[in-house]
Coordinates of C-alpha atoms in Angstrom, one line a residue:
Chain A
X9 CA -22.2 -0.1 -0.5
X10 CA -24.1 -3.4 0.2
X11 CA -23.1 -6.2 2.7
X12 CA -24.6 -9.1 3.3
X13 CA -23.5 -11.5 6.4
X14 CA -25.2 -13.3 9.4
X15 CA -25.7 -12.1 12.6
X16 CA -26.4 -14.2 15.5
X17 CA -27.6 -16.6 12.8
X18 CA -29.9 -14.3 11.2
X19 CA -29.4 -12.9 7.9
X20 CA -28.6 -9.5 7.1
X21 CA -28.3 -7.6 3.6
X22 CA -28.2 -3.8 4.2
X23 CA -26.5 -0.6 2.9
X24 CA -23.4 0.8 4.8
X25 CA -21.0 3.9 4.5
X26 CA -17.7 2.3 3.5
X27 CA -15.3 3.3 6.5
X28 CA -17.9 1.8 8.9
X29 CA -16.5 -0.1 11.6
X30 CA -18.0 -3.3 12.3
X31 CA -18.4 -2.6 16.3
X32 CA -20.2 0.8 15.1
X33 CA -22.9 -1.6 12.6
X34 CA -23.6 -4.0 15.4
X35 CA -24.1 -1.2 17.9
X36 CA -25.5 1.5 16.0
X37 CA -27.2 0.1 13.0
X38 CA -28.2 -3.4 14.8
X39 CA -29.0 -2.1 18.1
X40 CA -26.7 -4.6 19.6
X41 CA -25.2 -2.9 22.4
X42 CA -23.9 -5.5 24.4
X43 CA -20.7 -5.2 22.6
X44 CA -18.7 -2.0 23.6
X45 CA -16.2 -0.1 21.4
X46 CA -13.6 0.8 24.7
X47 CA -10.8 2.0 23.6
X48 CA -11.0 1.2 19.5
X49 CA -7.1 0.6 19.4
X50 CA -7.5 -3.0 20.1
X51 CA -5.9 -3.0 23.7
X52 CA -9.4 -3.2 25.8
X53 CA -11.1 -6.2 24.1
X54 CA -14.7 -5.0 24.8
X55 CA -15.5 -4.8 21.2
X56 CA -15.1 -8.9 21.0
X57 CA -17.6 -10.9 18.7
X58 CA -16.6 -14.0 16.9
X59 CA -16.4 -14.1 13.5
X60 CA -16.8 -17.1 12.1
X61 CA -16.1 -18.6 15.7
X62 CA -13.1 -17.0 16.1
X63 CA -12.4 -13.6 18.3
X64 CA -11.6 -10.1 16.8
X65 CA -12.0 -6.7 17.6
X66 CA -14.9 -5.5 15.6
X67 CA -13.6 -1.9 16.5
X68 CA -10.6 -2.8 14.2
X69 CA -12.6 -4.1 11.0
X70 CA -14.9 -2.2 8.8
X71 CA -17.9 -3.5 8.1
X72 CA -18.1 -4.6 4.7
X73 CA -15.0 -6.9 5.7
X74 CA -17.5 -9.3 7.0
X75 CA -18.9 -10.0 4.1
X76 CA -20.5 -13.3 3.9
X77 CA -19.3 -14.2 7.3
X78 CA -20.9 -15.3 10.2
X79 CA -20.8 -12.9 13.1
X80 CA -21.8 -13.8 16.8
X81 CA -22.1 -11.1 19.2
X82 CA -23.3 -11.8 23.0
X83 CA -27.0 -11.4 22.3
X84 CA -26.9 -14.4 20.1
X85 CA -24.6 -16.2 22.4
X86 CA -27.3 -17.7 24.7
X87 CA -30.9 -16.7 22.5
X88 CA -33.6 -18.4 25.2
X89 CA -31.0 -18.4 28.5
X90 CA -28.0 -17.7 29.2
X91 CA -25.2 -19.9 29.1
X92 CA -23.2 -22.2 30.9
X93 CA -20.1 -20.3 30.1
X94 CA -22.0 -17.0 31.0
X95 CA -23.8 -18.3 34.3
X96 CA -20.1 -19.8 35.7
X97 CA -19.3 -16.4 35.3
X98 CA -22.0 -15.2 38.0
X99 CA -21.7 -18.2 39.9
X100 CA -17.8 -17.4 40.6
X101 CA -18.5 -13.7 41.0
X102 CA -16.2 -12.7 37.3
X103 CA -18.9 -9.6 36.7
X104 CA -18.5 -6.4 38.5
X105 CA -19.2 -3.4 36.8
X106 CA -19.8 -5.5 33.6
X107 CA -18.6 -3.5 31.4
X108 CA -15.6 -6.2 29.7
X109 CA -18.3 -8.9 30.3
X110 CA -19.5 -9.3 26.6
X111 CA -16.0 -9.3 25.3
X112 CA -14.6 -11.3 28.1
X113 CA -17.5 -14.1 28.0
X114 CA -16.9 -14.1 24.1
X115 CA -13.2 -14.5 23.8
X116 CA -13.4 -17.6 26.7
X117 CA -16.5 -18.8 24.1
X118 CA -13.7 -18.5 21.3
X119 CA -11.1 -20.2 23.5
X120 CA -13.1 -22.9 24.7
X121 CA -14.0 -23.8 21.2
X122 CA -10.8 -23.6 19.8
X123 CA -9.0 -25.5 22.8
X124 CA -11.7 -27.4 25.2
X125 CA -9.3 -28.3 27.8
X126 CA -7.1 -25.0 28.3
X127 CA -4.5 -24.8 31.1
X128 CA -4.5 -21.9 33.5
X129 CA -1.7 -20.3 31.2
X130 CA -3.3 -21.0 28.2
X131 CA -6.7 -19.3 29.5
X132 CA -4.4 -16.3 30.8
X133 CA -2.6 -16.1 27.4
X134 CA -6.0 -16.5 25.5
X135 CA -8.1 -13.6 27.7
X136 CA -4.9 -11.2 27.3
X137 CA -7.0 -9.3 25.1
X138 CA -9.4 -8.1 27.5
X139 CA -8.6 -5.8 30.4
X140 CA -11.1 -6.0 33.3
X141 CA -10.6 -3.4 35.8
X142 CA -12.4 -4.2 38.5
X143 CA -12.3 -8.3 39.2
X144 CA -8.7 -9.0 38.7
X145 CA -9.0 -11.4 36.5
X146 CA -8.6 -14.5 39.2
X147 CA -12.8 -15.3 39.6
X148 CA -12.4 -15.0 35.4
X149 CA -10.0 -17.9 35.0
X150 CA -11.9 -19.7 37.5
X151 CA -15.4 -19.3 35.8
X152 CA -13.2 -20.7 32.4
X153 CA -11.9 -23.6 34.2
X154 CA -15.4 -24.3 35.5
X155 CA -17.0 -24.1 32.2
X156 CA -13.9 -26.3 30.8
X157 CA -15.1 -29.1 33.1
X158 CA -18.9 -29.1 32.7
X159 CA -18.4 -29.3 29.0
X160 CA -15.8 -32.2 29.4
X161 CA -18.9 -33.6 31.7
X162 CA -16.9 -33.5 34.9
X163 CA -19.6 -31.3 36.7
X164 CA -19.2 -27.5 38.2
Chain B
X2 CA -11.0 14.6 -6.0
X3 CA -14.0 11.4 -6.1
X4 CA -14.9 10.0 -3.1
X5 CA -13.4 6.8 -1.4
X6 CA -14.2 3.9 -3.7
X7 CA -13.8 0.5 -2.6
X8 CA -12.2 -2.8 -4.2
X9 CA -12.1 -6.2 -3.2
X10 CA -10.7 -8.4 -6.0
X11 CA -11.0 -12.0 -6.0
X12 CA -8.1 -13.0 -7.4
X13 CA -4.8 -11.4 -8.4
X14 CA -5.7 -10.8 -11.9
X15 CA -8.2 -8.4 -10.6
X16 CA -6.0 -7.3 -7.9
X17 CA -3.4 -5.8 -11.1
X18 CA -6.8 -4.6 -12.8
X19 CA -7.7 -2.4 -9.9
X20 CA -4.2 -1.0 -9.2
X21 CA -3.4 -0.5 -12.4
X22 CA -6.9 1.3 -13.8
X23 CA -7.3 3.5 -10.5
X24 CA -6.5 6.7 -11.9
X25 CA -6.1 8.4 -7.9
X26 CA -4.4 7.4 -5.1
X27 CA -4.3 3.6 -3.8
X28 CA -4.4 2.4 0.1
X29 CA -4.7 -1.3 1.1
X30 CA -6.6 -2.7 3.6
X31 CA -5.7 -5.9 4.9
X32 CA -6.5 -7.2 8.7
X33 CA -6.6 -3.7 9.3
X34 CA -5.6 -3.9 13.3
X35 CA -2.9 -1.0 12.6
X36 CA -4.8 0.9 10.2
X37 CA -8.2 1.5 11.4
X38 CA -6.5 2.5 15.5
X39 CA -8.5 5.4 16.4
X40 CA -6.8 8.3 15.5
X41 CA -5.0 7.6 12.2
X42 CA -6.6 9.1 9.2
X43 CA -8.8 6.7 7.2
X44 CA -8.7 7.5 3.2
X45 CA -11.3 10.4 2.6
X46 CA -10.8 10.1 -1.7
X47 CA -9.0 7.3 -3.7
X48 CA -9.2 3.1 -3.6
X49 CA -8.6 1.6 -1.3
X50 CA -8.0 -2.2 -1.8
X51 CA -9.6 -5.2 0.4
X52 CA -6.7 -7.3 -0.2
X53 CA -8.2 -10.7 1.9
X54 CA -10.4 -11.8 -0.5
X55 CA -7.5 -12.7 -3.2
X56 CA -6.8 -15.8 -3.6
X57 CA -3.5 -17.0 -3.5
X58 CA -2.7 -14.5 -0.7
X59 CA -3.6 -16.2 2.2
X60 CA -1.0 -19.4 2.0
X61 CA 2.1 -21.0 3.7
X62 CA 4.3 -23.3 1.8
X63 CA 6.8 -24.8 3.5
X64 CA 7.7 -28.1 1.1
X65 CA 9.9 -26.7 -1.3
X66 CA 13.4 -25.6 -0.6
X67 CA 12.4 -21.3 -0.1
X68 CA 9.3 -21.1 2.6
X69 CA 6.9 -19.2 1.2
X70 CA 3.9 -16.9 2.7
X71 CA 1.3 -15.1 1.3
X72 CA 1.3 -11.5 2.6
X73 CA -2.2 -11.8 3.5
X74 CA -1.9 -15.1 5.9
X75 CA -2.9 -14.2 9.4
X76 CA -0.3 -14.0 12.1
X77 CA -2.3 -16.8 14.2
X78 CA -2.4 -19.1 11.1
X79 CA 2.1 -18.4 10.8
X80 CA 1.6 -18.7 14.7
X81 CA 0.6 -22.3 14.4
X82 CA 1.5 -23.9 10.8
X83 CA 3.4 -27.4 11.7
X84 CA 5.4 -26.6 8.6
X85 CA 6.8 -23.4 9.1
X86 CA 7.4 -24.9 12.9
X87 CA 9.5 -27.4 11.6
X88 CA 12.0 -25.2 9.7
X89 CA 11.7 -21.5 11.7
X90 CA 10.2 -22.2 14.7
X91 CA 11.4 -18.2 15.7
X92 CA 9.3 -16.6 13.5
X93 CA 6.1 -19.1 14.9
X94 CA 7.1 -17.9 18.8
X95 CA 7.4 -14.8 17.5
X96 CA 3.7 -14.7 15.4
X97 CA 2.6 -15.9 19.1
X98 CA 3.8 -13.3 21.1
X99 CA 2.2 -10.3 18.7
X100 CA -0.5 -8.4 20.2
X101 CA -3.5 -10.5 21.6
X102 CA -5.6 -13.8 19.9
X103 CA -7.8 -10.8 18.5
X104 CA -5.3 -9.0 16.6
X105 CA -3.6 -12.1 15.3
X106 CA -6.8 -13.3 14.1
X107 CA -6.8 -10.2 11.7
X108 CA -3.1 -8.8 11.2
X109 CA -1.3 -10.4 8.4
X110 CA 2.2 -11.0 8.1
X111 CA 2.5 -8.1 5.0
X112 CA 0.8 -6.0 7.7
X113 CA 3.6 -6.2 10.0
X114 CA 5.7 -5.4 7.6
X115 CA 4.6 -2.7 5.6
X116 CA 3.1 -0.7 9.2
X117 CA 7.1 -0.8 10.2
X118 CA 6.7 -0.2 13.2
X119 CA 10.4 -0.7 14.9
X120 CA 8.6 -2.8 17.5
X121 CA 7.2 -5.8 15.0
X122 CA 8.3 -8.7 16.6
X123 CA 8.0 -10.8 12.7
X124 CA 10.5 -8.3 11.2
X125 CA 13.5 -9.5 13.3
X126 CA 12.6 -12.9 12.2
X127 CA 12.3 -12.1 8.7
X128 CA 15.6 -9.9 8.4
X129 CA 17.8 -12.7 10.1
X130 CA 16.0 -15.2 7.9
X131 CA 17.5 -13.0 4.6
X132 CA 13.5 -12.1 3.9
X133 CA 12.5 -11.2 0.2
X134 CA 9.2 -9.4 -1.1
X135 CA 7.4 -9.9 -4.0
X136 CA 5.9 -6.8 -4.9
X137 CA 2.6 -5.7 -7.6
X138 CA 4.1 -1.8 -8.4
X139 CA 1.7 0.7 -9.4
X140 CA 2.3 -0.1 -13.0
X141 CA 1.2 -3.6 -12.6
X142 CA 4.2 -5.0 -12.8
X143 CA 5.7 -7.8 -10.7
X144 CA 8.8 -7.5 -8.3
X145 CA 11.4 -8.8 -5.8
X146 CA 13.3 -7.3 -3.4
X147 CA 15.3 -7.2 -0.2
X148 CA 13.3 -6.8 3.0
X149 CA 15.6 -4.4 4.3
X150 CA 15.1 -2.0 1.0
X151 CA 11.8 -2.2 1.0
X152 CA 8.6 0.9 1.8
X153 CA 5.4 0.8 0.7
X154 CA 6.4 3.3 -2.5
X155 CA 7.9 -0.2 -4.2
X156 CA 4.1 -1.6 -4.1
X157 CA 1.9 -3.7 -2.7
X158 CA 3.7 -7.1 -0.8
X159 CA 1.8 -10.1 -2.3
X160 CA 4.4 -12.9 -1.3
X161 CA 7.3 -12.9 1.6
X162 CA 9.8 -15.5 0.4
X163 CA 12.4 -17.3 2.5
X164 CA 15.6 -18.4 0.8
X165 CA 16.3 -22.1 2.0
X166 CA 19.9 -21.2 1.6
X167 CA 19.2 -19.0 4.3
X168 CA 17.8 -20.7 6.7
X169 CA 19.9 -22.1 9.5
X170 CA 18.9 -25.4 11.7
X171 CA 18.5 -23.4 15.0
X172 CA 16.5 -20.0 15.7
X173 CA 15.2 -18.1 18.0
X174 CA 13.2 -15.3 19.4
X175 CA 12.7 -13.5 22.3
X176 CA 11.0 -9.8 23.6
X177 CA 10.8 -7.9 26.0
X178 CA 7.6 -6.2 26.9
X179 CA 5.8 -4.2 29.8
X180 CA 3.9 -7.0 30.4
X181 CA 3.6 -10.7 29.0
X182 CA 0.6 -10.8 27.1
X183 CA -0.6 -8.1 24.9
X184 CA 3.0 -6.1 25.0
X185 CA 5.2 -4.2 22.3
X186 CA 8.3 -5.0 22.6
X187 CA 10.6 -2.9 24.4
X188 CA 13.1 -4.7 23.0
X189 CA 13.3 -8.0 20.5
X190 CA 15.9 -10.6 19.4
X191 CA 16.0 -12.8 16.6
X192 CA 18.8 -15.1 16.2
X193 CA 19.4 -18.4 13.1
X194 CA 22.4 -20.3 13.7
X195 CA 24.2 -23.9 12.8
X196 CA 25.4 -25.6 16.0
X197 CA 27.1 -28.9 16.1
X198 CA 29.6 -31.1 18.3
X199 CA 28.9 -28.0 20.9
X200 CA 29.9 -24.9 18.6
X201 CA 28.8 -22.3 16.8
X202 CA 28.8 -22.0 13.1
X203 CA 27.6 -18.8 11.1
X204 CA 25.0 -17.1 13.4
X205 CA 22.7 -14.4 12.5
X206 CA 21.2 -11.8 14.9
X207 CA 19.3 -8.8 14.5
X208 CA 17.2 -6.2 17.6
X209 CA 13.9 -4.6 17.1
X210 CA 13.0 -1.3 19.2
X211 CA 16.3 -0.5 18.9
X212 CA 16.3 1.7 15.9
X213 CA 13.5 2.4 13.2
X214 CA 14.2 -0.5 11.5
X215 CA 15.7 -4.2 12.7
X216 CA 19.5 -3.7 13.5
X217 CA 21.6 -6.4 12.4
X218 CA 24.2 -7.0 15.4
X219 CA 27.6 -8.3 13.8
X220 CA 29.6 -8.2 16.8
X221 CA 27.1 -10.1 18.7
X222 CA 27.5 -12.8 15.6
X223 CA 31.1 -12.4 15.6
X224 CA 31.1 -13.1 19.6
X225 CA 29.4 -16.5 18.5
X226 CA 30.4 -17.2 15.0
X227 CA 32.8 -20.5 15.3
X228 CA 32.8 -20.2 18.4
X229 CA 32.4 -23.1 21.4
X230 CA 29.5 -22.5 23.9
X231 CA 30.8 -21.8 26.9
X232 CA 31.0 -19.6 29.8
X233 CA 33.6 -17.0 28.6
X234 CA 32.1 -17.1 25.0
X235 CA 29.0 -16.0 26.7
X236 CA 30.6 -13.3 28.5
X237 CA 32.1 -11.8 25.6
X238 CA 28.8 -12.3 24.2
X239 CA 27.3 -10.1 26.4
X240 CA 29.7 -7.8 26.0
X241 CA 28.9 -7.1 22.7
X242 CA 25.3 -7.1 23.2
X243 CA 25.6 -4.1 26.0
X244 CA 27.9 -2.9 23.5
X245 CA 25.3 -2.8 20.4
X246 CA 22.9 -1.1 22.7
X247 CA 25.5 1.7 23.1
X248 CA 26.4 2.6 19.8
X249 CA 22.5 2.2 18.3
X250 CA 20.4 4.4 21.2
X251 CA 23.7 7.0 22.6
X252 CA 21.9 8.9 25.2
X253 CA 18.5 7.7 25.1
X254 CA 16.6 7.6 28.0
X255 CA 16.0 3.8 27.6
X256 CA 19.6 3.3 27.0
X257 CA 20.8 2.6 30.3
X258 CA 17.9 -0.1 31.3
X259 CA 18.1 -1.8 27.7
X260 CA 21.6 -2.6 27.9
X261 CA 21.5 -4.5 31.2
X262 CA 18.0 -6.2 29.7
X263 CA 19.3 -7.6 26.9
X264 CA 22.3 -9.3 28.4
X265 CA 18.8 -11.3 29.9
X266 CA 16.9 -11.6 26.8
X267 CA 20.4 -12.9 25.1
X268 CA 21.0 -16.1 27.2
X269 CA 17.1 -16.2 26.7
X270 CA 18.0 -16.8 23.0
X271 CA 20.6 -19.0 23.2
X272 CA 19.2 -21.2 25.5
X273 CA 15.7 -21.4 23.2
X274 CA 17.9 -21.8 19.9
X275 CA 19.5 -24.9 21.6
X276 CA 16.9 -26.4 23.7
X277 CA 18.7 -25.7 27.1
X278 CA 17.0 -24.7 30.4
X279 CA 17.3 -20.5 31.1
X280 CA 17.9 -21.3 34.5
X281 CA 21.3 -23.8 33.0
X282 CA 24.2 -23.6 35.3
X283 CA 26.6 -22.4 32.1
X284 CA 24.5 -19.2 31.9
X285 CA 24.6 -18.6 35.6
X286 CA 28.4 -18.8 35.0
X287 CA 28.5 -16.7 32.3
X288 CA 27.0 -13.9 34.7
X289 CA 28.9 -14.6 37.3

């Protein structure tokens, strides 16, 4: 069947099998591998893109669900650089082994743009959906709260 | 049998056309977050239905005297509609507490019902709230019935109606999970009730995880039902909650911790369906 949606702001019209999962397109049809498909039951978060700005698991969507939506995985997230939100991350030390980061980065990009000034619970309640084994979360929330404020223009 | 073939009507007109003309069997696909779980078989052969493009199904109306939600409405829009807030504020605290802001993106509120898992922290809601379905059958035709009657063989769940008769000034809900974020419930409680000049009216109150289906608790209502709030009401209260536990999971492994948690998770209720403090020196009492 055919789909057509954007990706990272690119348009994309393409043939796909019908049960195809959206995080298996992205990865295995797009080449965008920044985006990892963990556990595929929706408890690991690693799969995380926005669709139309919002956070999903595209392990739990087929891929001909997003059609005519707008899809941003982390490769689109920062095209020339990377980001504020993504370089708080490294300045706080919130990347170990890395392997949450893409999904972790993208649901605090989802958060941040649907709530610009979260609280420390409402950035714990909002990254629930990602597990990171290796930072415990702490240096996370902080790299959130640190982003919060530069984009509220009160500095790092 | 011909291979999977896949719908996705606009509009509910073409959502009758395609259930009605598919000459093999039909599955529906909606947020898919308990469908698509690794592990559970996908539809090889058949239709299966895209049912969030309809229009029509993705709604919340809240002005009229019945509250009235279109099975495909997301759990984070029921999570956070002013309206519904307004009149069931339980089953908004309880769209907020399922699974994580991924999954409520996706899962729809006909999702959580028709997966029935016991666990579903909206079906407590919906069963104290006197939930009916309306239902597209495999002939077509349209339908109503009682939540508690309902599986999937009725149809497909195009509207979940709430009878304003039924719904009572104060609600609640409260769970019980491993963890805070992210949890099925070990245990859920739903409660609607009238309270004025510091008693009880009717009160309604039903469990999920405690049998495959949400379990009404009568003697928990009766404890309450006309009743004045105070410490010995509570106690007896409790008593019937423990008491609930007993008779619904006899010998269960989970028996013993889940009848000392939800003398917990039932002053949690009480004190959310009436605005009080948990920490409130009458519940303290009522332990005591």
């Amino acid at each position: 069947m055919k789909v057509s949606l954007t990706v990272n702001g690119s348009a994309i019209e393409t043939e796909i099998l019908p049960l195809l999962r959206l995080s298996g397109f992205l990865r295995d049809v797009l080449g965008l591998t920044g985006l990892k498909e963990g556990c595929c039951e929706g408890e690991c978060g690693a799969c995380t893109v926005l669709l139309d700005q919002k956070p999903v698991n595209s392990c739990l969507m087929l891929a001909f669900q997003a059609q005519g939506h707008e899809i941003l995985t982390i490769e689109g997230l920062g095209k020339a650089d990377i980001t504020g939100l993504q370089q708080a991350f490294l300045d706080v030390g919130a990347v170990q082994c890395g392997y949450c980061t893409p999904g972790m980065v993208l649901a605090a990009e989802g958060l941040l743009r649907a709530n610009p000034c979260p609280d420390e619970g409402e950035i714990r309640h909002g990254l629930a959906g990602n597990i990171c084994r290796c930072t415990g979360f702490e240096t996370i929330v902080q790299a959130v709260f640190s982003e919060s404020a530069v984009r509220q223009g009160m500095g790092r | 049998m011909m291979p999977l073939a896949i719908a996705v009507p606009a509009d509910v007109a073409e959502l009758r056309a395609a259930i009605v003309s598919s000459m093999n069997p039909v599955r529906f696909l909606a947020g898919g977050t308990d469908m698509l779980i690794a592990g559970r078989a996908l539809p090889e052969a058949g239709l299966l239905i895209d049912i969030t493009r309809v229009a029509d199904m993705a709604f919340i109306s809240t002005d009229g005297s019945d509250i009235c939600i279109g099975a495909a409405t997301t759990v984070a829009t029921v999570a956070s509609h002013p309206g519904l807030r307004a009149r069931l504020p339980a089953l908004c605290n309880a769209a907020a507490q399922c699974g994580s802001v991924q999954i409520r993106n996706r899962a729809t509120i006909g999702g959580n019902i028709a997966n029935a898992a016991p666990a579903a922290d909206l079906m407590p809601v919906l069963t104290v709230a006197g939930a009916l379905l309306r239902l597209i059958g495999r002939d077509g035709m349209q339908s109503e019935i009682l939540l508690g009657d309902y599986t999937p063989a009725h149809g497909l769940i195009t509207d979940v109606i709430l009878p304003g008769a039924g719904l009572l000034r104060r609600s609640a809900f409260v769970k019980l999970g491993p963890r805070e974020d992210l949890a099925i419930s070990r245990l859920n409680l739903a409660l609607l009730a009238d309270f004025q000049n510091g008693c009880f009216g009717a009160v309604r109150i039903a469990a999920g995880a405690l049998s495959h289906a949400p379990l009404i608790l009568s003697f928990a209502e009766a404890a309450l039902s006309g009743r004045k709030l105070e410490a010995a009401v509570l106690r007896d209260f409790l008593s019937t909650l423990a008491a609930e536990v007993d008779a619904a999971i006899p010998g269960r492994n989970s028996q013993l911790y889940k009848r000392r948690a939800i003398a917990g998770l039932g002053l949690d209720l009480i004190a959310q369906a009436l605005g009080l403090s948990p920490r409130d020196r009458l519940f303290e009492e009522a332990v005591e």
